[in-house]
PDB file of C-alpha atoms in Angstrom:
ATOM      1  CA  UNK I 262    -221.518  45.611 -10.100  1.00 73.00           C
ATOM      2  CA  UNK I 263    -224.683  45.221 -12.309  1.00 81.00           C
ATOM      3  CA  UNK I 264    -224.677  46.360 -15.701  1.00 88.00           C
ATOM      4  CA  UNK I 265    -227.451  48.754 -16.350  1.00 93.00           C
ATOM      5  CA  UNK I 266    -228.775  50.476 -19.497  1.00 96.00           C
ATOM      6  CA  UNK I 267    -231.577  53.146 -19.493  1.00 98.00           C
ATOM      7  CA  UNK I 268    -233.670  54.173 -22.516  1.00 98.00           C
ATOM      8  CA  UNK I 269    -236.973  55.964 -23.303  1.00 98.00           C
ATOM      9  CA  UNK I 270    -235.887  59.428 -22.699  1.00 98.00           C
ATOM     10  CA  UNK I 271    -237.173  61.999 -25.339  1.00 97.00           C
ATOM     11  CA  UNK I 272    -238.314  65.605 -25.777  1.00 98.00           C
ATOM     12  CA  UNK I 273    -242.068  65.969 -24.366  1.00 98.00           C
ATOM     13  CA  UNK I 274    -244.192  68.812 -24.006  1.00 98.00           C
ATOM     14  CA  UNK I 275    -245.555  69.967 -20.471  1.00 98.00           C
ATOM     15  CA  UNK I 276    -248.564  67.736 -19.176  1.00 98.00           C
ATOM     16  CA  UNK I 277    -247.080  64.904 -21.493  1.00 98.00           C
ATOM     17  CA  UNK I 278    -245.961  61.218 -20.454  1.00 98.00           C
ATOM     18  CA  UNK I 279    -242.831  58.979 -21.183  1.00 98.00           C
ATOM     19  CA  UNK I 280    -242.132  55.497 -20.081  1.00 98.00           C
ATOM     20  CA  UNK I 281    -238.293  54.964 -19.085  1.00 98.00           C
ATOM     21  CA  UNK I 282    -236.869  51.442 -19.115  1.00 98.00           C
ATOM     22  CA  UNK I 283    -233.778  50.088 -17.362  1.00 97.00           C
ATOM     23  CA  UNK I 284    -232.403  46.923 -18.503  1.00 95.00           C
ATOM     24  CA  UNK I 285    -229.535  44.774 -17.392  1.00 89.00           C
ATOM     25  CA  UNK I 286    -227.674  41.488 -18.210  1.00 82.00           C
ATOM     26  CA  UNK I 287    -226.798  40.900 -14.557  1.00 77.00           C
ATOM     27  CA  UNK I 288    -227.290  37.300 -12.904  1.00 78.00           C
ATOM     28  CA  UNK I 289    -228.759  38.492  -9.623  1.00 79.00           C
ATOM     29  CA  UNK I 290    -231.141  41.227 -10.861  1.00 79.00           C
ATOM     30  CA  UNK I 291    -233.923  40.080  -8.795  1.00 81.00           C
ATOM     31  CA  UNK I 292    -231.851  40.552  -5.469  1.00 87.00           C
ATOM     32  CA  UNK I 293    -231.552  44.235  -6.006  1.00 89.00           C
ATOM     33  CA  UNK I 294    -233.667  47.218  -5.261  1.00 94.00           C
ATOM     34  CA  UNK I 295    -233.633  49.528  -7.984  1.00 95.00           C
ATOM     35  CA  UNK I 296    -233.335  53.314  -7.711  1.00 97.00           C
ATOM     36  CA  UNK I 297    -234.422  56.101 -10.300  1.00 98.00           C
ATOM     37  CA  UNK I 298    -232.187  59.052  -9.848  1.00 98.00           C
ATOM     38  CA  UNK I 299    -231.902  62.259 -11.674  1.00 97.00           C
ATOM     39  CA  UNK I 300    -229.423  65.130 -12.444  1.00 97.00           C
ATOM     40  CA  UNK I 301    -230.894  68.185 -13.657  1.00 95.00           C
ATOM     41  CA  UNK I 302    -229.064  70.561 -16.202  1.00 91.00           C
ATOM     42  CA  UNK I 303    -226.329  72.557 -14.406  1.00 89.00           C
ATOM     43  CA  UNK I 304    -226.751  70.774 -11.143  1.00 87.00           C
ATOM     44  CA  UNK I 305    -223.995  68.469  -9.981  1.00 84.00           C
ATOM     45  CA  UNK I 306    -226.044  66.683  -7.372  1.00 92.00           C
ATOM     46  CA  UNK I 307    -228.075  63.577  -8.187  1.00 95.00           C
ATOM     47  CA  UNK I 308    -231.823  63.559  -6.943  1.00 95.00           C
ATOM     48  CA  UNK I 309    -233.419  60.583  -5.802  1.00 96.00           C
ATOM     49  CA  UNK I 310    -236.860  59.864  -7.695  1.00 98.00           C
ATOM     50  CA  UNK I 311    -237.959  56.495  -6.881  1.00 98.00           C
ATOM     51  CA  UNK I 312    -237.183  52.939  -5.498  1.00 98.00           C
ATOM     52  CA  UNK I 313    -238.586  49.577  -6.114  1.00 97.00           C
ATOM     53  CA  UNK I 314    -237.877  46.455  -4.080  1.00 96.00           C
ATOM     54  CA  UNK I 315    -236.567  43.123  -5.550  1.00 94.00           C
ATOM     55  CA  UNK I 316    -240.204  41.706  -6.023  1.00 93.00           C
ATOM     56  CA  UNK I 317    -241.916  44.734  -7.002  1.00 93.00           C
ATOM     57  CA  UNK I 318    -242.426  45.964  -3.547  1.00 93.00           C
ATOM     58  CA  UNK I 319    -242.066  48.298  -1.479  1.00 95.00           C
ATOM     59  CA  UNK I 320    -242.241  51.258  -3.929  1.00 97.00           C
ATOM     60  CA  UNK I 321    -241.547  54.795  -2.780  1.00 97.00           C
ATOM     61  CA  UNK I 322    -241.607  58.059  -4.342  1.00 98.00           C
ATOM     62  CA  UNK I 323    -240.125  61.290  -3.773  1.00 97.00           C
ATOM     63  CA  UNK I 324    -242.600  64.116  -2.969  1.00 98.00           C
ATOM     64  CA  UNK I 325    -242.233  65.822  -6.143  1.00 97.00           C
ATOM     65  CA  UNK I 326    -243.187  62.832  -8.292  1.00 98.00           C
ATOM     66  CA  UNK I 327    -245.950  61.110  -6.358  1.00 97.00           C
ATOM     67  CA  UNK I 328    -249.160  60.769  -7.950  1.00 97.00           C
ATOM     68  CA  UNK I 329    -247.440  61.444 -11.393  1.00 98.00           C
ATOM     69  CA  UNK I 330    -244.572  58.622 -11.710  1.00 98.00           C
ATOM     70  CA  UNK I 331    -244.932  54.988 -11.138  1.00 98.00           C
ATOM     71  CA  UNK I 332    -242.152  52.487 -11.205  1.00 98.00           C
ATOM     72  CA  UNK I 333    -242.712  48.553 -11.981  1.00 97.00           C
ATOM     73  CA  UNK I 334    -240.470  45.692 -12.949  1.00 96.00           C
ATOM     74  CA  UNK I 335    -240.291  42.557 -14.996  1.00 95.00           C
ATOM     75  CA  UNK I 336    -237.805  40.330 -13.235  1.00 91.00           C
ATOM     76  CA  UNK I 337    -238.336  37.488 -16.058  1.00 91.00           C
ATOM     77  CA  UNK I 338    -237.171  40.120 -18.531  1.00 93.00           C
ATOM     78  CA  UNK I 339    -234.715  41.636 -16.261  1.00 93.00           C
ATOM     79  CA  UNK I 340    -236.216  45.127 -16.664  1.00 95.00           C
ATOM     80  CA  UNK I 341    -237.459  48.197 -14.400  1.00 96.00           C
ATOM     81  CA  UNK I 342    -239.899  51.035 -15.745  1.00 98.00           C
ATOM     82  CA  UNK I 343    -240.763  54.344 -14.687  1.00 98.00           C
ATOM     83  CA  UNK I 344    -244.027  55.570 -16.017  1.00 98.00           C
ATOM     84  CA  UNK I 345    -243.973  59.521 -15.909  1.00 98.00           C
ATOM     85  CA  UNK I 346    -247.063  61.465 -16.544  1.00 98.00           C
ATOM     86  CA  UNK I 347    -248.228  64.982 -16.105  1.00 98.00           C
ATOM     87  CA  UNK I 348    -244.787  65.958 -16.825  1.00 98.00           C
ATOM     88  CA  UNK I 349    -243.189  69.563 -15.845  1.00 98.00           C
ATOM     89  CA  UNK I 350    -240.396  71.550 -16.968  1.00 97.00           C
ATOM     90  CA  UNK I 351    -238.700  70.948 -13.947  1.00 96.00           C
ATOM     91  CA  UNK I 352    -238.670  67.255 -14.549  1.00 98.00           C
ATOM     92  CA  UNK I 353    -236.057  67.787 -17.215  1.00 98.00           C
ATOM     93  CA  UNK I 354    -233.131  65.900 -16.388  1.00 98.00           C
ATOM     94  CA  UNK I 355    -230.919  63.170 -17.178  1.00 98.00           C
ATOM     95  CA  UNK I 356    -232.416  59.952 -15.543  1.00 98.00           C
ATOM     96  CA  UNK I 357    -230.521  56.845 -14.092  1.00 97.00           C
ATOM     97  CA  UNK I 358    -231.511  53.685 -12.753  1.00 96.00           C
ATOM     98  CA  UNK I 359    -229.018  52.167  -9.912  1.00 95.00           C
ATOM     99  CA  UNK I 360    -228.485  49.684  -7.397  1.00 93.00           C
ATOM    100  CA  UNK I 361    -227.793  52.199  -4.741  1.00 91.00           C
ATOM    101  CA  UNK I 362    -229.338  55.507  -3.918  1.00 87.00           C
ATOM    102  CA  UNK I 363    -225.986  57.312  -4.331  1.00 88.00           C
ATOM    103  CA  UNK I 364    -226.027  56.166  -7.704  1.00 88.00           C
ATOM    104  CA  UNK I 365    -222.615  54.486  -7.346  1.00 89.00           C
ATOM    105  CA  UNK I 366    -223.548  51.745  -9.897  1.00 90.00           C
ATOM    106  CA  UNK I 367    -225.762  53.278 -12.475  1.00 94.00           C
ATOM    107  CA  UNK I 368    -226.134  53.323 -16.318  1.00 94.00           C
ATOM    108  CA  UNK I 369    -225.251  56.093 -18.738  1.00 96.00           C
ATOM    109  CA  UNK I 370    -228.618  57.630 -18.385  1.00 97.00           C
ATOM    110  CA  UNK I 371    -231.312  58.653 -20.578  1.00 98.00           C
ATOM    111  CA  UNK I 372    -232.456  62.362 -21.202  1.00 98.00           C
ATOM    112  CA  UNK I 373    -235.540  63.511 -20.388  1.00 98.00           C
ATOM    113  CA  UNK I 374    -236.457  67.145 -21.794  1.00 98.00           C
ATOM    114  CA  UNK I 375    -239.810  68.513 -20.895  1.00 98.00           C
ATOM    115  CA  UNK I 376    -240.510  71.895 -23.216  1.00 96.00           C
ATOM    116  CA  UNK I 377    -243.050  73.562 -25.268  1.00 95.00           C
TER     117      UNK I 377
END
């Protein structure tokens, strides 16, 4: 398993922006695709948000964040980022980074709350 830690979550107004970070101390970080997934309040299931390949490509996004969210990575610093813009109330969730789409290896998460 690759240890992962998310940060950057906050309370933000609708239309606002946030940048989430995912950091690791794993030694083979640059071999992994990284998945951003989220869990909305009161919902048990995890929802896939975005994926970034080991060298920064390919990047794929769920339809509901296309054009609003952008993911990037800095392998030298062992970090992945999720830039979120035009946030909506329905983006409120606990956000995780993971090494698989099912979230089996993920960090503790960072809370994003979009509310006026």
